[in-house]
PDB file of C-alpha atoms and ligand atoms in Angstrom:
ATOM      1  CA  MET A   1      99.285  86.745 145.736  1.00  0.00           C
ATOM      2  CA  VAL A   2     100.044  84.230 142.827  1.00  0.00           C
ATOM      3  CA  ASN A   3     100.199  85.787 139.906  1.00  0.00           C
ATOM      4  CA  PRO A   4      96.906  85.954 138.025  1.00  0.00           C
ATOM      5  CA  ASN A   5      98.638  84.275 134.573  1.00  0.00           C
ATOM      6  CA  LYS A   6      99.356  81.474 136.726  1.00  0.00           C
ATOM      7  CA  LEU A   7      96.084  80.537 138.036  1.00  0.00           C
ATOM      8  CA  ARG A   8      94.489  76.944 138.282  1.00  0.00           C
ATOM      9  CA  PHE A   9      91.244  75.605 138.006  1.00  0.00           C
ATOM     10  CA  ILE A  10      89.119  72.804 136.467  1.00  0.00           C
ATOM     11  CA  CYS A  11      85.962  71.753 138.426  1.00  0.00           C
ATOM     12  CA  THR A  12      85.955  68.184 139.704  1.00  0.00           C
ATOM     13  CA  ARG A  13      81.916  68.026 140.662  1.00  0.00           C
ATOM     14  CA  CYS A  14      83.242  66.774 144.070  1.00  0.00           C
ATOM     15  CA  GLY A  15      80.713  68.532 145.674  1.00  0.00           C
ATOM     16  CA  ASN A  16      83.042  70.231 148.484  1.00  0.00           C
ATOM     17  CA  CYS A  17      82.077  73.793 148.472  1.00  0.00           C
ATOM     18  CA  CYS A  18      78.301  72.837 147.919  1.00  0.00           C
ATOM     19  CA  THR A  19      77.593  70.586 151.206  1.00  0.00           C
ATOM     20  CA  ASP A  20      80.761  72.416 153.408  1.00  0.00           C
ATOM     21  CA  ARG A  21      79.239  72.949 156.598  1.00  0.00           C
ATOM     22  CA  ASN A  22      81.608  75.997 157.847  1.00  0.00           C
ATOM     23  CA  THR A  23      80.677  76.908 154.777  1.00  0.00           C
ATOM     24  CA  LEU A  24      77.940  79.613 154.293  1.00  0.00           C
ATOM     25  CA  VAL A  25      76.525  80.115 150.243  1.00  0.00           C
ATOM     26  CA  ASN A  26      76.129  84.190 151.163  1.00  0.00           C
ATOM     27  CA  VAL A  27      73.684  85.449 148.415  1.00  0.00           C
ATOM     28  CA  THR A  28      73.273  89.971 147.114  1.00  0.00           C
ATOM     29  CA  TYR A  29      69.939  91.466 147.033  1.00  0.00           C
ATOM     30  CA  LEU A  30      70.506  90.570 143.400  1.00  0.00           C
ATOM     31  CA  ASP A  31      71.204  87.313 143.605  1.00  0.00           C
ATOM     32  CA  ILE A  32      67.850  87.357 145.260  1.00  0.00           C
ATOM     33  CA  LEU A  33      66.045  88.832 143.181  1.00  0.00           C
ATOM     34  CA  GLN A  34      67.392  86.254 139.673  1.00  0.00           C
ATOM     35  CA  ILE A  35      66.590  82.594 142.109  1.00  0.00           C
ATOM     36  CA  ILE A  36      63.046  84.516 142.452  1.00  0.00           C
ATOM     37  CA  LYS A  37      62.827  85.221 139.604  1.00  0.00           C
ATOM     38  CA  GLY A  38      64.361  82.224 137.531  1.00  0.00           C
ATOM     39  CA  LEU A  39      61.444  79.799 140.185  1.00  0.00           C
ATOM     40  CA  LYS A  40      59.001  81.907 139.732  1.00  0.00           C
ATOM     41  CA  LEU A  41      58.862  81.964 144.109  1.00  0.00           C
ATOM     42  CA  ASP A  42      56.032  83.865 145.305  1.00  0.00           C
ATOM     43  CA  LEU A  43      57.353  85.190 149.120  1.00  0.00           C
ATOM     44  CA  THR A  44      56.137  82.418 151.683  1.00  0.00           C
ATOM     45  CA  GLU A  45      58.150  79.739 149.665  1.00  0.00           C
ATOM     46  CA  SER A  46      61.066  82.170 149.357  1.00  0.00           C
ATOM     47  CA  LEU A  47      61.430  82.391 152.549  1.00  0.00           C
ATOM     48  CA  GLU A  48      62.692  78.814 152.949  1.00  0.00           C
ATOM     49  CA  ILE A  49      65.695  78.889 150.551  1.00  0.00           C
ATOM     50  CA  PHE A  50      67.019  82.320 151.884  1.00  0.00           C
ATOM     51  CA  GLY A  51      68.372  82.342 155.516  1.00  0.00           C
ATOM     52  CA  PHE A  52      69.176  84.918 158.140  1.00  0.00           C
ATOM     53  CA  ASN A  53      72.237  83.586 159.918  1.00  0.00           C
ATOM     54  CA  VAL A  54      71.986  86.064 162.844  1.00  0.00           C
ATOM     55  CA  PHE A  55      75.877  87.555 164.014  1.00  0.00           C
ATOM     56  CA  GLU A  56      76.674  85.750 167.852  1.00  0.00           C
ATOM     57  CA  ASN A  57      79.035  88.040 168.484  1.00  0.00           C
ATOM     58  CA  SER A  58      78.236  92.005 168.423  1.00  0.00           C
ATOM     59  CA  LEU A  59      80.417  93.093 166.040  1.00  0.00           C
ATOM     60  CA  THR A  60      83.404  95.568 165.611  1.00  0.00           C
ATOM     61  CA  SER A  61      83.664  98.562 162.995  1.00  0.00           C
ATOM     62  CA  THR A  62      86.788  97.320 161.930  1.00  0.00           C
ATOM     63  CA  ASP A  63      85.014  94.538 161.120  1.00  0.00           C
ATOM     64  CA  LEU A  64      82.049  95.863 159.305  1.00  0.00           C
ATOM     65  CA  LYS A  65      84.865  97.080 157.049  1.00  0.00           C
ATOM     66  CA  LYS A  66      85.882  94.002 156.275  1.00  0.00           C
ATOM     67  CA  MET A  67      83.267  92.565 155.425  1.00  0.00           C
ATOM     68  CA  VAL A  68      82.919  92.273 151.271  1.00  0.00           C
ATOM     69  CA  ILE A  69      78.708  91.844 152.166  1.00  0.00           C
ATOM     70  CA  PRO A  70      77.891  94.029 154.832  1.00  0.00           C
ATOM     71  CA  PRO A  71      75.559  92.392 156.849  1.00  0.00           C
ATOM     72  CA  VAL A  72      71.095  93.170 157.402  1.00  0.00           C
ATOM     73  CA  LYS A  73      70.251  95.009 160.051  1.00  0.00           C
ATOM     74  CA  THR A  74      67.033  92.580 161.501  1.00  0.00           C
ATOM     75  CA  GLU A  75      64.720  92.389 164.548  1.00  0.00           C
ATOM     76  CA  LYS A  76      67.202  89.635 165.623  1.00  0.00           C
ATOM     77  CA  GLY A  77      69.837  91.787 164.942  1.00  0.00           C
ATOM     78  CA  LEU A  78      73.057  92.249 162.369  1.00  0.00           C
ATOM     79  CA  ALA A  79      72.476  89.186 159.490  1.00  0.00           C
ATOM     80  CA  PHE A  80      74.503  87.788 157.468  1.00  0.00           C
ATOM     81  CA  LEU A  81      72.184  86.739 154.018  1.00  0.00           C
ATOM     82  CA  ALA A  82      73.053  82.640 152.718  1.00  0.00           C
ATOM     83  CA  LEU A  83      71.139  79.806 150.907  1.00  0.00           C
ATOM     84  CA  MET A  84      69.748  77.224 153.671  1.00  0.00           C
ATOM     85  CA  LYS A  85      71.615  74.135 154.396  1.00  0.00           C
ATOM     86  CA  ASN A  86      70.230  71.176 155.673  1.00  0.00           C
ATOM     87  CA  ASP A  87      71.491  69.738 159.397  1.00  0.00           C
ATOM     88  CA  GLU A  88      74.331  67.908 157.619  1.00  0.00           C
ATOM     89  CA  GLY A  89      75.541  71.485 155.690  1.00  0.00           C
ATOM     90  CA  LYS A  90      74.625  70.850 152.236  1.00  0.00           C
ATOM     91  CA  CYS A  91      73.024  73.518 150.122  1.00  0.00           C
ATOM     92  CA  CYS A  92      69.617  73.406 149.390  1.00  0.00           C
ATOM     93  CA  PHE A  93      69.952  73.866 145.523  1.00  0.00           C
ATOM     94  CA  TYR A  94      73.028  70.475 145.418  1.00  0.00           C
ATOM     95  CA  ASP A  95      71.395  66.925 144.393  1.00  0.00           C
ATOM     96  CA  LYS A  96      74.217  64.926 145.912  1.00  0.00           C
ATOM     97  CA  ALA A  97      72.807  61.500 144.006  1.00  0.00           C
ATOM     98  CA  LYS A  98      73.731  63.161 140.008  1.00  0.00           C
ATOM     99  CA  LYS A  99      76.627  65.277 141.816  1.00  0.00           C
ATOM    100  CA  LYS A 100      74.758  68.601 140.758  1.00  0.00           C
ATOM    101  CA  CYS A 101      73.946  72.009 140.687  1.00  0.00           C
ATOM    102  CA  LEU A 102      69.989  72.345 140.504  1.00  0.00           C
ATOM    103  CA  ILE A 103      69.576  76.446 140.184  1.00  0.00           C
ATOM    104  CA  TYR A 104      73.622  76.625 138.024  1.00  0.00           C
ATOM    105  CA  GLU A 105      72.326  78.848 135.241  1.00  0.00           C
ATOM    106  CA  LEU A 106      70.757  81.419 138.746  1.00  0.00           C
ATOM    107  CA  ARG A 107      72.923  80.495 141.532  1.00  0.00           C
ATOM    108  CA  PRO A 108      74.424  83.891 143.958  1.00  0.00           C
ATOM    109  CA  ILE A 109      77.942  85.041 142.176  1.00  0.00           C
ATOM    110  CA  PHE A 110      79.564  83.888 145.429  1.00  0.00           C
ATOM    111  CA  CYS A 111      79.243  80.524 143.683  1.00  0.00           C
ATOM    112  CA  LYS A 112      80.690  81.649 139.692  1.00  0.00           C
ATOM    113  CA  SER A 113      83.015  83.612 140.997  1.00  0.00           C
ATOM    114  CA  PHE A 114      84.504  80.199 143.098  1.00  0.00           C
ATOM    115  CA  PRO A 115      87.210  79.475 143.972  1.00  0.00           C
ATOM    116  CA  PHE A 116      88.589  82.968 143.340  1.00  0.00           C
ATOM    117  CA  THR A 117      88.164  86.381 145.095  1.00  0.00           C
ATOM    118  CA  PHE A 118      89.082  89.721 143.647  1.00  0.00           C
ATOM    119  CA  THR A 119      90.442  92.426 145.152  1.00  0.00           C
ATOM    120  CA  LEU A 120      90.880  96.194 144.327  1.00  0.00           C
ATOM    121  CA  SER A 121      94.236  97.659 144.750  1.00  0.00           C
ATOM    122  CA  HIS A 122      94.962 100.224 146.385  1.00  0.00           C
ATOM    123  CA  ASP A 123      97.756 101.878 144.864  1.00  0.00           C
ATOM    124  CA  LYS A 124      96.938 101.761 141.617  1.00  0.00           C
ATOM    125  CA  ASP A 125      94.017 103.542 139.541  1.00  0.00           C
ATOM    126  CA  LYS A 126      90.726 101.450 140.299  1.00  0.00           C
ATOM    127  CA  SER A 127      88.953 102.101 136.947  1.00  0.00           C
ATOM    128  CA  SER A 128      91.996 100.734 135.820  1.00  0.00           C
ATOM    129  CA  ARG A 129      91.313  96.669 135.163  1.00  0.00           C
ATOM    130  CA  GLU A 130      95.166  96.042 136.231  1.00  0.00           C
ATOM    131  CA  SER A 131      94.565  96.880 140.039  1.00  0.00           C
ATOM    132  CA  VAL A 132      92.190  93.836 141.230  1.00  0.00           C
ATOM    133  CA  GLU A 133      93.928  91.525 142.553  1.00  0.00           C
ATOM    134  CA  ILE A 134      93.481  88.001 142.363  1.00  0.00           C
ATOM    135  CA  ARG A 135      93.377  85.042 144.637  1.00  0.00           C
ATOM    136  CA  TYR A 136      92.000  81.098 145.173  1.00  0.00           C
ATOM    137  CA  THR A 137      90.158  81.731 148.732  1.00  0.00           C
ATOM    138  CA  GLU A 138      90.572  80.003 151.082  1.00  0.00           C
ATOM    139  CA  LYS A 139      88.503  77.815 151.546  1.00  0.00           C
ATOM    140  CA  ALA A 140      89.696  76.774 147.760  1.00  0.00           C
ATOM    141  CA  LYS A 141      92.624  76.393 149.961  1.00  0.00           C
ATOM    142  CA  GLU A 142      91.198  74.222 151.791  1.00  0.00           C
ATOM    143  CA  TYR A 143      89.207  71.960 150.143  1.00  0.00           C
ATOM    144  CA  CYS A 144      89.177  71.900 145.951  1.00  0.00           C
ATOM    145  CA  PRO A 145      90.100  69.868 144.189  1.00  0.00           C
ATOM    146  CA  GLY A 146      91.074  71.384 141.445  1.00  0.00           C
ATOM    147  CA  ILE A 147      92.887  73.981 141.872  1.00  0.00           C
ATOM    148  CA  ASP A 148      95.451  71.853 142.110  1.00  0.00           C
ATOM    149  CA  ASN A 149      99.058  71.521 139.925  1.00  0.00           C
ATOM    150  CA  ASP A 150      98.223  69.593 137.957  1.00  0.00           C
ATOM    151  CA  SER A 151      94.241  71.644 136.509  1.00  0.00           C
ATOM    152  CA  PRO A 152      94.693  73.548 133.641  1.00  0.00           C
ATOM    153  CA  LEU A 153      95.783  77.730 133.638  1.00  0.00           C
ATOM    154  CA  VAL A 154      92.699  79.572 133.384  1.00  0.00           C
ATOM    155  CA  ASP A 155      92.351  82.168 130.949  1.00  0.00           C
ATOM    156  CA  PHE A 156      93.595  85.916 132.017  1.00  0.00           C
ATOM    157  CA  ASN A 157      90.394  88.102 130.053  1.00  0.00           C
ATOM    158  CA  TYR A 158      88.141  85.084 131.761  1.00  0.00           C
ATOM    159  CA  LEU A 159      89.199  85.589 134.944  1.00  0.00           C
ATOM    160  CA  ILE A 160      88.712  89.588 134.490  1.00  0.00           C
ATOM    161  CA  ASP A 161      86.070  89.871 133.498  1.00  0.00           C
ATOM    162  CA  LEU A 162      84.443  87.582 136.314  1.00  0.00           C
ATOM    163  CA  ALA A 163      85.941  90.518 138.513  1.00  0.00           C
ATOM    164  CA  GLN A 164      85.348  93.038 137.130  1.00  0.00           C
ATOM    165  CA  THR A 165      81.291  91.762 137.481  1.00  0.00           C
ATOM    166  CA  THR A 166      81.738  90.789 140.640  1.00  0.00           C
ATOM    167  CA  LEU A 167      83.065  93.883 142.121  1.00  0.00           C
ATOM    168  CA  LYS A 168      79.772  95.897 140.100  1.00  0.00           C
ATOM    169  CA  GLU A 169      77.693  93.756 141.874  1.00  0.00           C
ATOM    170  CA  LEU A 170      79.263  93.574 145.701  1.00  0.00           C
ATOM    171  CA  ARG A 171      78.834  97.120 145.004  1.00  0.00           C
ATOM    172  CA  ASP A 172      75.710  97.351 144.492  1.00  0.00           C
ATOM    173  CA  ASN A 173      74.819  95.443 147.021  1.00  0.00           C
ATOM    174  CA  ARG A 174      76.840  97.082 149.145  1.00  0.00           C
ATOM    175  CA  SER A 175      74.536 100.361 148.473  1.00  0.00           C
ATOM    176  CA  TYR A 176      71.850  98.621 148.583  1.00  0.00           C
ATOM    177  CA  ILE A 177      71.960  96.781 151.625  1.00  0.00           C
ATOM    178  CA  GLU A 178      73.110 100.144 152.968  1.00  0.00           C
ATOM    179  CA  LEU A 179      69.903 102.036 152.542  1.00  0.00           C
ATOM    180  CA  TRP A 180      68.376  99.164 154.044  1.00  0.00           C
ATOM    181  CA  ASN A 181      69.876  99.756 157.090  1.00  0.00           C
ATOM    182  CA  LYS A 182      69.233 103.288 157.002  1.00  0.00           C
ATOM    183  CA  GLU A 183      65.969 102.884 157.339  1.00  0.00           C
ATOM    184  CA  ILE A 184      65.532 100.903 159.241  1.00  0.00           C
ATOM    185  CA  LYS A 185      67.418 102.795 161.652  1.00  0.00           C
ATOM    186  CA  SER A 186      65.007 105.856 161.268  1.00  0.00           C
ATOM    187  CA  LYS A 187      62.532 103.032 161.881  1.00  0.00           C
ATOM    188  CA  ARG A 188      60.649 104.407 158.188  1.00  0.00           C
ATOM    189  CA  ILE A 189      60.033  99.803 158.285  1.00  0.00           C
ATOM    190  CA  SER A 190      60.083  96.861 160.061  1.00  0.00           C
ATOM    191  CA  PRO A 191      63.410  95.137 160.601  1.00  0.00           C
ATOM    192  CA  SER A 192      62.185  91.570 159.846  1.00  0.00           C
ATOM    193  CA  ALA A 193      63.342  89.616 157.251  1.00  0.00           C
ATOM    194  CA  LYS A 194      59.935  88.999 155.399  1.00  0.00           C
ATOM    195  CA  ASN A 195      60.107  92.716 155.040  1.00  0.00           C
ATOM    196  CA  PHE A 196      63.146  92.218 153.124  1.00  0.00           C
ATOM    197  CA  LEU A 197      62.434  89.727 150.532  1.00  0.00           C
ATOM    198  CA  ARG A 198      59.010  91.343 150.323  1.00  0.00           C
ATOM    199  CA  LYS A 199      60.894  94.666 149.054  1.00  0.00           C
ATOM    200  CA  ILE A 200      63.108  92.377 146.475  1.00  0.00           C
ATOM    201  CA  PHE A 201      59.845  91.584 145.009  1.00  0.00           C
ATOM    202  CA  GLU A 202      58.544  94.798 144.665  1.00  0.00           C
ATOM    203  CA  ILE A 203      62.392  95.435 142.508  1.00  0.00           C
ATOM    204  CA  SER A 204      61.018  92.314 140.615  1.00  0.00           C
ATOM    205  CA  GLU A 205      57.578  93.730 139.854  1.00  0.00           C
ATOM    206  CA  ASP A 206      58.695  96.911 138.151  1.00  0.00           C
TER     207      ASP A 206
HETATM  208  S1  SF4 B 301      85.373  72.369 145.732  1.00  0.00           S
HETATM  209 FE1  SF4 B 301      86.393  72.709 143.491  1.00  0.00          FE
HETATM  210  S2  SF4 B 301      86.105  71.741 142.656  1.00  0.00           S
HETATM  211 FE2  SF4 B 301      84.152  71.039 144.089  1.00  0.00          FE
HETATM  212  S3  SF4 B 301      82.626  71.157 143.256  1.00  0.00           S
HETATM  213 FE3  SF4 B 301      83.705  72.798 144.233  1.00  0.00          FE
HETATM  214  S4  SF4 B 301      84.545  74.336 142.648  1.00  0.00           S
HETATM  215 FE4  SF4 B 301      84.826  71.356 142.289  1.00  0.00          FE
HETATM  216  S1  SF4 B 302      73.809  77.327 144.745  1.00  0.00           S
HETATM  217 FE1  SF4 B 302      74.693  75.452 143.419  1.00  0.00          FE
HETATM  218  S2  SF4 B 302      76.823  75.947 142.864  1.00  0.00           S
HETATM  219 FE2  SF4 B 302      75.361  77.620 144.961  1.00  0.00          FE
HETATM  220  S3  SF4 B 302      76.340  75.984 146.786  1.00  0.00           S
HETATM  221 FE3  SF4 B 302      74.462  75.471 146.156  1.00  0.00          FE
HETATM  222  S4  SF4 B 302      74.873  73.723 145.105  1.00  0.00           S
HETATM  223 FE4  SF4 B 302      76.292  74.863 144.982  1.00  0.00          FE
END
């Protein structure tokens, strides 16, 4: 693990993280809620923005435990929710000409936390701030020029606050998806992508 006091980052606006073909821009249900409210989308429009990426291979319980965002049960199988991309791998909200995110203030938590990833340490009190481990993501090591040795050190308190916000959102999202998956299992609702989004719209109207 990199010492969190020595993590470096400045965004060079290269666009790699928004255009990499092999990077899924995962979204939590709270990201979806924020984007549909912020952009005033209707259900049809939201189906063009949020993609349900169905796993081709079956997942073991060990695979499922490792995932920070659990997959959603749909009529086509377990799926990861992510922002749509074009055929070249560009996120639907990336403006290539201006090199900028078109929904910067509304961008998903994974975009806000990139190039860092956060995990709770198991050997310390989970409620303690010091129990969070902070690293660069594997994707950042692969293609983010903003984390090289010439970049400025990142403020430690900023990182800890970001970690706390991210981990809380991921926990809330896990609970939300587990509830959805339970409802599907008990056949209380139909497992369509449209229904999944519809339920989030119902929250947005509360
Ligand atoms: S890959 Fe790194 S430097 Fe490039 S746009 Fe993304 S965060 Fe910024
Ligand atoms: S939402 Fe914005 S920051 Fe996130 S991948 Fe898309 S363009 Fe990039």
